[in-house]
Coordinates of C-alpha atoms in Angstrom, one line a residue:
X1 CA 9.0 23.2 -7.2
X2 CA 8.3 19.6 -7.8
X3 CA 5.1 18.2 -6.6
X4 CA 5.9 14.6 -5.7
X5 CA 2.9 11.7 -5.5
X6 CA 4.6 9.0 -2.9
X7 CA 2.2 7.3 -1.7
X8 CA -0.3 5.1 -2.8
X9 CA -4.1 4.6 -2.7
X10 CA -5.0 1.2 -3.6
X11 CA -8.9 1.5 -5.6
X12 CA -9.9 -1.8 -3.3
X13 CA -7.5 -0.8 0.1
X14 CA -10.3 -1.0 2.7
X15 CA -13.4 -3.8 2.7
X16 CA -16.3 -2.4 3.0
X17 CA -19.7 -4.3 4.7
X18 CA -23.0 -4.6 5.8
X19 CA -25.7 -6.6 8.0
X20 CA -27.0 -9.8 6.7
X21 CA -29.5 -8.8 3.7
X22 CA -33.3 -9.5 3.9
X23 CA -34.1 -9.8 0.6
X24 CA -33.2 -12.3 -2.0
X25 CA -29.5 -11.5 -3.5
X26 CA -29.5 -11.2 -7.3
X27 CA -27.6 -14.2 -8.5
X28 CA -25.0 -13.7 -11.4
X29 CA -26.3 -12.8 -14.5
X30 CA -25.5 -13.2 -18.6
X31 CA -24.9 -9.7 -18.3
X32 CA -21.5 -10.7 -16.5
X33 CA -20.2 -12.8 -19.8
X34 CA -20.2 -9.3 -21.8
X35 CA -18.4 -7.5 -19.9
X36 CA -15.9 -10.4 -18.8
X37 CA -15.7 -11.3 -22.1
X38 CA -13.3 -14.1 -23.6
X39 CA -10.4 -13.0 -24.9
X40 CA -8.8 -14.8 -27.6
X41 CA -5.3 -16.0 -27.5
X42 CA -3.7 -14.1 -30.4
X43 CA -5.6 -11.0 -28.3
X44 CA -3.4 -11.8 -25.3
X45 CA -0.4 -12.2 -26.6
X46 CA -0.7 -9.0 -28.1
X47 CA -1.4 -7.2 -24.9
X48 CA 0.9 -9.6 -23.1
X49 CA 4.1 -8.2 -25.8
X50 CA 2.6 -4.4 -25.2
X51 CA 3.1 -4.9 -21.9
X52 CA 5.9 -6.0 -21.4
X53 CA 7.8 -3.5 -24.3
X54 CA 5.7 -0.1 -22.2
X55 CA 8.0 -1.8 -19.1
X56 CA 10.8 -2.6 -20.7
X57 CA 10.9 1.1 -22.5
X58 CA 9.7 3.0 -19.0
X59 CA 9.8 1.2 -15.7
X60 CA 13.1 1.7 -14.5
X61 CA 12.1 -0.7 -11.4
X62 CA 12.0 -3.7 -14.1
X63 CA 15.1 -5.1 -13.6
X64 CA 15.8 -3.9 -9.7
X65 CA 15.2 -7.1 -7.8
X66 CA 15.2 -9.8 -10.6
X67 CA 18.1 -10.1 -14.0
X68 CA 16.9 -10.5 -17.3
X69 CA 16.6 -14.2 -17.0
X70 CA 14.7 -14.5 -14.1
X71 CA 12.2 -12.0 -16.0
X72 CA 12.5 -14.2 -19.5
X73 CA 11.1 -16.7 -17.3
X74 CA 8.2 -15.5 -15.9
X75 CA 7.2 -14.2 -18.9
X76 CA 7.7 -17.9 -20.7
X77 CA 5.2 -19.0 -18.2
X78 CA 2.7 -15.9 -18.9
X79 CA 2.7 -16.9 -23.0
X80 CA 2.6 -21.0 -21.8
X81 CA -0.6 -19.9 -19.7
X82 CA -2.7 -18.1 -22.6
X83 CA -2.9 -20.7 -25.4
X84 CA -6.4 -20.9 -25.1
X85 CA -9.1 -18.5 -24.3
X86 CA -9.7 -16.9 -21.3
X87 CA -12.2 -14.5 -19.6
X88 CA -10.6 -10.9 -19.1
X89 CA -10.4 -11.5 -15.3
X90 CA -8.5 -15.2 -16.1
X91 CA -6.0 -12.9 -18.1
X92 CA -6.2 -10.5 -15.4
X93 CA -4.9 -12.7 -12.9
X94 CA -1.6 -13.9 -15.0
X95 CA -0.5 -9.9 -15.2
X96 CA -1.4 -9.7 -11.9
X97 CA 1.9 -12.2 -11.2
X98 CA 3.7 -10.1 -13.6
X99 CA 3.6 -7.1 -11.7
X100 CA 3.6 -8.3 -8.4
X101 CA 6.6 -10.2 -9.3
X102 CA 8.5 -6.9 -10.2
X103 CA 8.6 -5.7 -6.6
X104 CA 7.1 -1.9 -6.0
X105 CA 4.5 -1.3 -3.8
X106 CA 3.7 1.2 -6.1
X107 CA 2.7 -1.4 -9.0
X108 CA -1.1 -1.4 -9.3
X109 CA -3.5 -3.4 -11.8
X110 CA -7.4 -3.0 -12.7
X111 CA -9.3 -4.5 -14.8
X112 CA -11.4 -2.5 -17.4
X113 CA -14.4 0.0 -16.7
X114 CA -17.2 -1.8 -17.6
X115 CA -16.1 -4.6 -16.0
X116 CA -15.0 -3.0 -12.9
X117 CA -18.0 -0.9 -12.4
X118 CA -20.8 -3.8 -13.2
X119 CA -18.7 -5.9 -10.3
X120 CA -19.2 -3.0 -8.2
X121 CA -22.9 -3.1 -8.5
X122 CA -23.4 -6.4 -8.2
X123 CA -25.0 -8.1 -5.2
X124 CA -22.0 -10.3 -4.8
X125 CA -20.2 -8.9 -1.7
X126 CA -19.3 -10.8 1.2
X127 CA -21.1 -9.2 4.5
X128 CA -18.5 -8.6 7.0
X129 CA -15.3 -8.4 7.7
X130 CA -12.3 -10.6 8.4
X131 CA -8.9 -10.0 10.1
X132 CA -5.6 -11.3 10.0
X133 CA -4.5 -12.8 13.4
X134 CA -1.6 -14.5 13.9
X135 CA -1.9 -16.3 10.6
X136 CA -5.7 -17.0 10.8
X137 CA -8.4 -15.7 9.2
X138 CA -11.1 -14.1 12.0
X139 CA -14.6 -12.6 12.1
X140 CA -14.6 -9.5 12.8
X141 CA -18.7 -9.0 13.8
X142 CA -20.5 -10.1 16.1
X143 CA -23.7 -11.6 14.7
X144 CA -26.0 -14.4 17.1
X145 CA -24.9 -17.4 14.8
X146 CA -21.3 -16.2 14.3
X147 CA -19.7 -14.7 17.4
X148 CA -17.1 -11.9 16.8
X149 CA -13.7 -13.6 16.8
X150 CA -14.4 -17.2 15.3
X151 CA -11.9 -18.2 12.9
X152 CA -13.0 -19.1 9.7
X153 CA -12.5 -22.4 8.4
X154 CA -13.6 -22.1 4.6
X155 CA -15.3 -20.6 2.7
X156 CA -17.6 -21.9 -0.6
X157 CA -15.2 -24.8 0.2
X158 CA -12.2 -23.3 -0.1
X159 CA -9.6 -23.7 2.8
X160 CA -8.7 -20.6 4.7
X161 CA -4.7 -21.1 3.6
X162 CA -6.0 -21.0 0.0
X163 CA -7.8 -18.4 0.4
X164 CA -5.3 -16.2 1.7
X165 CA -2.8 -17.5 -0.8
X166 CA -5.0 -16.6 -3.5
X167 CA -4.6 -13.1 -2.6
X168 CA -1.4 -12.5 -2.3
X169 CA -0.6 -11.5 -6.6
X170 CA -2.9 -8.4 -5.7
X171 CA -1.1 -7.3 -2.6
X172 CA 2.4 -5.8 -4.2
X173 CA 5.5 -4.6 -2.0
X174 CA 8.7 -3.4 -2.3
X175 CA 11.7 -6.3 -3.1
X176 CA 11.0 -9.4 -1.8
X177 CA 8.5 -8.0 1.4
X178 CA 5.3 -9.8 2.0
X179 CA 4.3 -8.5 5.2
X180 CA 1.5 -6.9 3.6
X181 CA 0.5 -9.8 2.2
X182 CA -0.3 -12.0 4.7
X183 CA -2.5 -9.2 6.6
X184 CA -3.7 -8.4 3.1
X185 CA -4.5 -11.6 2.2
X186 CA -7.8 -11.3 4.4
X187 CA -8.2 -7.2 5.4
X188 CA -7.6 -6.2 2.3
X189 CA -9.4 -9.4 0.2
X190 CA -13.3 -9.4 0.5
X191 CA -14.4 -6.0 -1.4
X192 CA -14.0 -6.7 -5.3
X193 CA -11.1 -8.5 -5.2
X194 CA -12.8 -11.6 -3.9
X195 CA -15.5 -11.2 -6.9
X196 CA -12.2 -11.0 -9.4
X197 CA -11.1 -14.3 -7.9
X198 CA -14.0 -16.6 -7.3
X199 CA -16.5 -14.5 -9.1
X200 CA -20.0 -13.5 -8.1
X201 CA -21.7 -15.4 -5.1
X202 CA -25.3 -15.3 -4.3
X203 CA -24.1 -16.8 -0.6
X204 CA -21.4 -17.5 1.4
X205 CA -21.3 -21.1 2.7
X206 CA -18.4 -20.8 6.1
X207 CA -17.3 -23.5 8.2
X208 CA -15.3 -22.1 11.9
X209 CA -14.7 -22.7 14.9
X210 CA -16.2 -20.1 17.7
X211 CA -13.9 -18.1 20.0
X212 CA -12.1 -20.5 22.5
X213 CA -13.6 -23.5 21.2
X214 CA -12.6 -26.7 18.8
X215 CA -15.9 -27.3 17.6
X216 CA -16.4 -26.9 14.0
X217 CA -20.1 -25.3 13.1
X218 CA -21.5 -24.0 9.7
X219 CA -23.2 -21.0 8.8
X220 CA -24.1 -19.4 5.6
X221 CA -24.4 -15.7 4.6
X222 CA -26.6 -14.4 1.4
X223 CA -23.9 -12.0 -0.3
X224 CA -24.7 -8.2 -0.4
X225 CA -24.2 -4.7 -2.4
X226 CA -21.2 -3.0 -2.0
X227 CA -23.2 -0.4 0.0
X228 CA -24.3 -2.5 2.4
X229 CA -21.0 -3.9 3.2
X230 CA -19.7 -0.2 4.3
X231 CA -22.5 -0.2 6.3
X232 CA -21.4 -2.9 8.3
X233 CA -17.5 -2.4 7.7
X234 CA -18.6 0.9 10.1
X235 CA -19.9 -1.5 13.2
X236 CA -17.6 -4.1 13.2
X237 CA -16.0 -5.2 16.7
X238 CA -12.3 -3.8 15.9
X239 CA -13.8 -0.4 14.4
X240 CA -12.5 1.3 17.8
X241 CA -8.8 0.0 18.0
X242 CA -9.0 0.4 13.8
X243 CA -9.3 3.9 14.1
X244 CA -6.5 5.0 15.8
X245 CA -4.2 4.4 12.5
X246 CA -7.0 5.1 10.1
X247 CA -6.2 8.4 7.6
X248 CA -10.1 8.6 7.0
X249 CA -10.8 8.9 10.4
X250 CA -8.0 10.3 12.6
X251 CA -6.5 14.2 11.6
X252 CA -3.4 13.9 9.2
X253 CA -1.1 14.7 11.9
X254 CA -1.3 15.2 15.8
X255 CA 0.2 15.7 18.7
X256 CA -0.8 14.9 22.8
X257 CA 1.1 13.9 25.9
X258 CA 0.5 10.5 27.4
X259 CA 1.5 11.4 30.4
X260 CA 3.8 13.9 32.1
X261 CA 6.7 11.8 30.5
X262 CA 5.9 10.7 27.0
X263 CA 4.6 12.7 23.7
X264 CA 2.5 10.3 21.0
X265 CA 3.1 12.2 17.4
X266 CA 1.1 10.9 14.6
X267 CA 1.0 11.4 10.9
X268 CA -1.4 9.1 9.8
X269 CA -0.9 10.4 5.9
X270 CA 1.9 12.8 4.6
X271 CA -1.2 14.7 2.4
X272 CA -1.3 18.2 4.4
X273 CA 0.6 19.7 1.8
X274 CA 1.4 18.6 -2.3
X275 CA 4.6 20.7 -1.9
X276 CA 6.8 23.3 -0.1
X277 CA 4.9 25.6 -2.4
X278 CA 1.3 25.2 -1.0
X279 CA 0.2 27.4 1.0
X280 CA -0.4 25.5 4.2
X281 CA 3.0 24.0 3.9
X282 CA 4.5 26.6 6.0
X283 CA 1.4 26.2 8.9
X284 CA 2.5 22.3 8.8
X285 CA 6.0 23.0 8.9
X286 CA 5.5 25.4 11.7
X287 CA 3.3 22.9 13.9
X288 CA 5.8 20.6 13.6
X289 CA 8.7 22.9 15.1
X290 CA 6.4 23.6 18.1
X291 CA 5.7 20.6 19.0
X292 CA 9.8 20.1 19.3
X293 CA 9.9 23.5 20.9
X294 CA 7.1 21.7 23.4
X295 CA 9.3 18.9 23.8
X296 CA 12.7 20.2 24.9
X297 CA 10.8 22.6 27.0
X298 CA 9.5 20.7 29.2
X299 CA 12.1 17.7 28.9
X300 CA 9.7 15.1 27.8
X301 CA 12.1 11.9 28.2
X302 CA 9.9 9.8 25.4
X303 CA 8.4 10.6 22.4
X304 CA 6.3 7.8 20.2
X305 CA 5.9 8.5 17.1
X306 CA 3.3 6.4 15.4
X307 CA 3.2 5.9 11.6
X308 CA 1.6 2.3 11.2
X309 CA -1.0 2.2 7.7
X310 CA 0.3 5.8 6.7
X311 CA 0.2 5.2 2.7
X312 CA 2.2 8.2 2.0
X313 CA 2.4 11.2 0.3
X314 CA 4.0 14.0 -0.8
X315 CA 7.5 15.7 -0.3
X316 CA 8.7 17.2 1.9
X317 CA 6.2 17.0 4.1
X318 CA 8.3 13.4 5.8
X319 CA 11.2 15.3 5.9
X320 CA 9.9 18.0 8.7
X321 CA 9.9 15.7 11.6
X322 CA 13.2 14.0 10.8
X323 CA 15.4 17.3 10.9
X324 CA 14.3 17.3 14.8
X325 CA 15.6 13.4 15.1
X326 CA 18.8 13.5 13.9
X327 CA 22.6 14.7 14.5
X328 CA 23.2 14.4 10.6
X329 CA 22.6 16.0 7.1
X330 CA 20.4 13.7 4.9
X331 CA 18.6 14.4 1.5
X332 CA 15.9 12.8 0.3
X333 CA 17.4 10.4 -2.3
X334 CA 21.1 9.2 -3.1
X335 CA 20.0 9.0 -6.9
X336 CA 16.7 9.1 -8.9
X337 CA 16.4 8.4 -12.5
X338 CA 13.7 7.7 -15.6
X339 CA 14.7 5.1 -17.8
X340 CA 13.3 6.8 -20.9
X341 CA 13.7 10.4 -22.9
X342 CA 12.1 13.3 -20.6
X343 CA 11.0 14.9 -23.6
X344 CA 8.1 12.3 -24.2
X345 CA 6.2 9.9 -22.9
X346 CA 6.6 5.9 -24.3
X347 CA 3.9 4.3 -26.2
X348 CA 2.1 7.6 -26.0
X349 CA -1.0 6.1 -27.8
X350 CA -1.5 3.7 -25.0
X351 CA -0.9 6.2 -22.2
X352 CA -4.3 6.0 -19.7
X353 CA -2.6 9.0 -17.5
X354 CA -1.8 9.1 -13.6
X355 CA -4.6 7.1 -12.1
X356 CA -7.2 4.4 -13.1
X357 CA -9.9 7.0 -12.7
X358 CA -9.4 9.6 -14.9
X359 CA -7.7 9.6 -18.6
X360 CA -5.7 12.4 -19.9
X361 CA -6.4 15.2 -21.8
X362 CA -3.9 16.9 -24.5
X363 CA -2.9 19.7 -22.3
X364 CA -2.6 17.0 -19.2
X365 CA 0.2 15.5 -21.3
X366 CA 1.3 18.6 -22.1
X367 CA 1.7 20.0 -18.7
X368 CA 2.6 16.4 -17.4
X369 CA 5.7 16.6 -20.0
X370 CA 6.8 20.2 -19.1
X371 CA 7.3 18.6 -15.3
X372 CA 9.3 15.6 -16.7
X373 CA 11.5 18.6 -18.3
X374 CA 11.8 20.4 -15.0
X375 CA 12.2 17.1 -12.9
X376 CA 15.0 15.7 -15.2
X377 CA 18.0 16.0 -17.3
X378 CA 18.2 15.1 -20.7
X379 CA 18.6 11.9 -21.5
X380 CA 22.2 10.1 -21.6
X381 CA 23.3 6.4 -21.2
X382 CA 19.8 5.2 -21.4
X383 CA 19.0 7.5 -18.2
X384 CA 17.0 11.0 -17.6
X385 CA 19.0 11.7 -14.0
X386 CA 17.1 13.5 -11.9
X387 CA 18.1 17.4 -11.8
X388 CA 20.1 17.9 -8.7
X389 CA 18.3 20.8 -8.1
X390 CA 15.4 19.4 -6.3
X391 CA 17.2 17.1 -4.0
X392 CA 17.8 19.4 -1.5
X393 CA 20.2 18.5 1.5
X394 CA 18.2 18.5 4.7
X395 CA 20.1 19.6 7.9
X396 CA 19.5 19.0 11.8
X397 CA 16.7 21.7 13.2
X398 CA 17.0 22.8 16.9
X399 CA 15.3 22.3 19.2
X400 CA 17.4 18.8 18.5
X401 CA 15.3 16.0 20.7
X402 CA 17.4 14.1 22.8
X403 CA 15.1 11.5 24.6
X404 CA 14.4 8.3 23.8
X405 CA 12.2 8.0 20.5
X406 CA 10.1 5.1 20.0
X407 CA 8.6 4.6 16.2
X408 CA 5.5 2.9 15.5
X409 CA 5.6 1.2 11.8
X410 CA 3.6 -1.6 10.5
X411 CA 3.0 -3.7 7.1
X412 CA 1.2 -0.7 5.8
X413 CA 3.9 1.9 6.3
X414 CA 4.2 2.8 2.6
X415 CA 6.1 5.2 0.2
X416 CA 6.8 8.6 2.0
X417 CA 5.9 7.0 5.3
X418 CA 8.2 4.3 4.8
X419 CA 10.3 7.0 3.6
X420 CA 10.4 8.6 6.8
X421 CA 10.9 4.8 8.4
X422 CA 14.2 4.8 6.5
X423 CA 15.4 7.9 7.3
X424 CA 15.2 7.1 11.3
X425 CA 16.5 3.8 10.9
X426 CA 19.4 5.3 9.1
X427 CA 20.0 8.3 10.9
X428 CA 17.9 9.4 14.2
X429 CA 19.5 9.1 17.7
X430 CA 18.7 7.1 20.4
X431 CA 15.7 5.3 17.9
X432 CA 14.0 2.2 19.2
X433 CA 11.5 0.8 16.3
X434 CA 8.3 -1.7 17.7
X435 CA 6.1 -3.3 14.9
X436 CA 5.5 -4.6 11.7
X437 CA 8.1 -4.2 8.6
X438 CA 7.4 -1.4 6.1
X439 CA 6.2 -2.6 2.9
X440 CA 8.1 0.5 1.4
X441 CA 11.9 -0.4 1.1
X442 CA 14.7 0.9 3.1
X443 CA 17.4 1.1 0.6
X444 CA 15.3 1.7 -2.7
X445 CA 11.7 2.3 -4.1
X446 CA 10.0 3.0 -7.3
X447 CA 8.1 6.1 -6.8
X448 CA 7.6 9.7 -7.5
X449 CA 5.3 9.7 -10.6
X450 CA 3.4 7.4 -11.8
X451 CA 2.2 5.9 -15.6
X452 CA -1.1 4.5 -16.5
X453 CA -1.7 2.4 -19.9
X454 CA -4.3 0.6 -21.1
X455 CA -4.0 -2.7 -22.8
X456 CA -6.1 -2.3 -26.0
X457 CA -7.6 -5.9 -25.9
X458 CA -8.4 -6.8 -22.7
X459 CA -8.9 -3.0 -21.4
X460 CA -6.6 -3.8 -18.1
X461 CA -5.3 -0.3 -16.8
X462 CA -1.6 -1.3 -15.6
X463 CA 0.1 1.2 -13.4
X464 CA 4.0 1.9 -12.0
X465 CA 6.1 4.5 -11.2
X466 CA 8.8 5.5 -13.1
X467 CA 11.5 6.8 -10.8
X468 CA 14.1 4.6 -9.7
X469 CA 14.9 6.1 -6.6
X470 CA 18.0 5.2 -4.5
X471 CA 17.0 6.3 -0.5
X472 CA 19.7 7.8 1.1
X473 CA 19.8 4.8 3.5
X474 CA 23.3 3.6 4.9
X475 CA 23.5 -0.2 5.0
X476 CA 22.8 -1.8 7.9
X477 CA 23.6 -5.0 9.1
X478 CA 19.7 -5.4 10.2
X479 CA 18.8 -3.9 7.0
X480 CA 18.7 -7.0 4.5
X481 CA 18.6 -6.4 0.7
X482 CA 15.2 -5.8 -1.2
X483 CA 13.2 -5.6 2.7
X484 CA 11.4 -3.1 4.0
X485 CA 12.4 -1.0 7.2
X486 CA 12.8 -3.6 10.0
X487 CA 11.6 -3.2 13.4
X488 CA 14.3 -4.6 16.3
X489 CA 10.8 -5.3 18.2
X490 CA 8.7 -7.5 15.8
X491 CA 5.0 -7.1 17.2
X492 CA 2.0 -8.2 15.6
X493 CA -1.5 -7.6 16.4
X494 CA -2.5 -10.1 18.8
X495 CA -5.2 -12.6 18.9
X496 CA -5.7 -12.0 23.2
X497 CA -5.6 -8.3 22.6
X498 CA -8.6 -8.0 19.5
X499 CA -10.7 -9.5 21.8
X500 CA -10.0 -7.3 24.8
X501 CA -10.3 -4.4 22.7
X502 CA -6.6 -3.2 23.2
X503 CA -3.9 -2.2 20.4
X504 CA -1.3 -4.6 20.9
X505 CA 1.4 -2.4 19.2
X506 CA 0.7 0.6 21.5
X507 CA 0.6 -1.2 24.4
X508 CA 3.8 -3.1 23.6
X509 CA 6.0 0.9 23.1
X510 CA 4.4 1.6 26.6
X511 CA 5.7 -1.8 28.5
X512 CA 8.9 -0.9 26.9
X513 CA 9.1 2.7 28.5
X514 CA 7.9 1.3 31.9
X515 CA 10.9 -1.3 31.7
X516 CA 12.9 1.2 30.7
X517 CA 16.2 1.2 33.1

């Protein structure tokens, strides 16, 4: 039975922060020039060709949202950009745009060991954290000369719209979404990714205006260790409304009545089982049939089912809850496809392996290309189709729930989760969806298994997924082309509601099933 990765875990997804440090902060060091060293151009084009011929030969997402020309392009500007030397992280930031350009959440770029490990040892962090509030950068800490809530200005002199904007080529999403983005852009932005932007700071010079107020003040922080920054990340002054959607802190999945008329389900990640062949599959799968069995028997009108910042994971776990929602037969793709030979894996001598952190072994590979054989059908027509055997059809469970269901998505609803978005856009009953759009398509994704190479010069680790997978998703007239799942109530976090301490979101599903007629 297939064992499918769909979600992802981004190495830099959550900042992390501390209290202001009482020492001196180590300032940069010549240490930093060896292992972001200057690349040399003819060393760039090199690793810019390899890069593209490893996507060319094996991500079948290459061509999904952009034709040939529009990819020539981009590519002219890449070679136009690296006639001259450039530190790794300056190279860094031009395949950056390549990928993110490409349009799969699933894409995902680092830069090489040394270097990424010496940035995350460095005294370079900045303290605290920011939030994204209706398109503002905000303090999320309350500290005496900064009060929780101020919206930051600048920062080293850099304007808060550049800033985010600066951020967005690390932040990648399905088609054309940027949802993720702009929240990314500052929750998502001060851990190393800042430090690969701007490079190490010994302080943090901010300009903002307080909570409420017009007046402009200054204040500057000394930077920090990463350590210290989780420290702080823990007691900042959203930490309790964060919670609620967070998979580190909340069970994977749950279950409680709000009151005598509503249910609140939550998956926060689809990780309680790799497969229909673990062992605690079938305790999940059962859970999930008594909570229906709950449901119908004691005629619970609403049900909300929350799956805002669920990343993914693994199949068929997503399906369980849907066969409760739904009058209709579904499956879990329309299509899937490699766009390479099963039988081995391109530019082998460049392959890394699954995930930044660990590099293959022989028998990995081995094993890794038995499960290509079992997955898919020998190649034909440029294609390794996807063995029909393991796209099951999914059919309608009883107890069927007939209430009103309410879904809870937001820009961090990715892969399986988003998934699962699709699926109830396309095919639950009586479905009312409040939040943020998915980052993870509705009609298609790049997903199932992922590919790591290295670049040989500049020792980037660049890494996709190579299954081309068309959802089975109907189209919708509120379903554009290359978007993720769309909500018909569009609610962001609000501004009013961070500093009251509420979860806008929530609050918004429960006005709606008071109003209810």
């Amino acid at each position: 039975m297939r064992k499918l990765v769909l979600f992802v875990l981004l190495a830099f997804q959550l900042p992390a922060v501390t209290t202001v440090a009482q020492t001196k902060p180590t300032p940069a060091t010549d240490s930093l020039k060896i292992y972001n060293r200057m690349l040399q151009p003819r060393e760039m084009q090199a690793d810019l060709k390899l890069f593209r011929d490893i996507r060319e030969k094996a991500n079948s997402g290459l061509y999904r949202y952009h034709s040939k020309k529009e990819i020539d392009s981009i590519y002219k500007w890449a070679y136009s950009a690296i006639k001259q030397p450039l530190p790794v992280t300056g190279f860094f930031k031009i395949i950056l745009q390549l990928t993110d350009f490409e349009g799969s959440c699933h894409n995902y770029t680092e830069v090489g060991t040394d270097l990424f490990r010496y940035l995350n040892q460095s005294q370079g962090f900045f303290p605290y954290d920011l939030k994204y509030l209706e398109g503002k950068i905000i303090f999320n800490q309350q500290l005496p000369e900064i009060p929780a809530g101020s919206r930051i200005l600048s920062i080293n002199g850099v304007a808060d719209t550049a800033l985010m904007k600066s951020f967005y080529k690390y932040l990648t999403g399905d088609g054309y979404t940027i949802t993720q983005k702009l929240s990314g852009s500052v929750s998502r932005a001060y851990g190393v990714r800042y430090l690969l932007e701007y490079g190490v700071q010994d302080h943090f010079a901010l300009t903002f205006t307080p909570p409420y107020s017009n007046e402009v003040k200054t204040a500057t922080l000394p930077a920090v260790t990463l350590e210290k920054r989780k420290q702080n990340l823990v007691g900042r002054f959203s930490a309790r409304v964060d919670s609620i959607t967070d998979y580190n802190v909340q069970p994977k999945y749950s279950f409680r009545m709000l009151d005598d008329k509503t249910g609140l389900l939550n998956f926060r990640i689809f990780s309680m089982a790799y497969g229909s062949d673990d062992p605690v599959f079938p305790v999940y799968a059962k859970w999930v049939d008594s909570i229906f069995q709950q449901l119908d028997k004691q005629a619970v009108p609403n049900l909300v089912i929350d799956i805002r910042s669920n990343p993914g994971g693994s199949d068929p776990t997503f399906e369980q809850p849907m066969m409760y929602l739904t009058d209709h037969d579904f499956k879990e793709n329309a299509a899937a496809y490699i766009s390479f030979n099963r039988d081995e894996i391109p530019y082998q001598q460049y392959f890394w392996g699954v995930s930044t952190s660990h590099k293959y072994t022989a028998d990995e590979i081995k094993a890794g290309l038995a499960y290509l054989k079992e997955t898919y059908l020998p190649y034909k027509d440029g294609k390794s189709m996807q063995n029909p055997n393991i796209n099951p059809v999914y059919h309608p469970k009883q107890p069927a729930y007939k209430g009103q269901l309410y879904l809870l998505i937001d820009e961090n609803t990715a892969s399986a989760a988003s998934h699962l978005a699709s699926l109830v856009r396309a095919y639950a009953r009586n479905v009312t969806i409040v939040g943020v759009e998915t980052v993870g398509g509705y009609y298609y994704h790049n997903g199932h298994a992922p590919l790591v190479y290295e670049l040989p010069n500049s020792k980037i680790k660049t890494q996709f997924s190579i299954v081309a997978v068309t959802q089975d998703a109907p189209v919708k007239p509120n379903q554009p082309e290359g978007r993720g799942t769309m909500p018909d109530h569009e609610v962001w976090p609000a501004y009013s509601d961070f500093m009251a301490g509420k979860d806008t979101q929530m609050e918004y599903v429960l006005k709606l099933i008071r109003e209810k007629k």
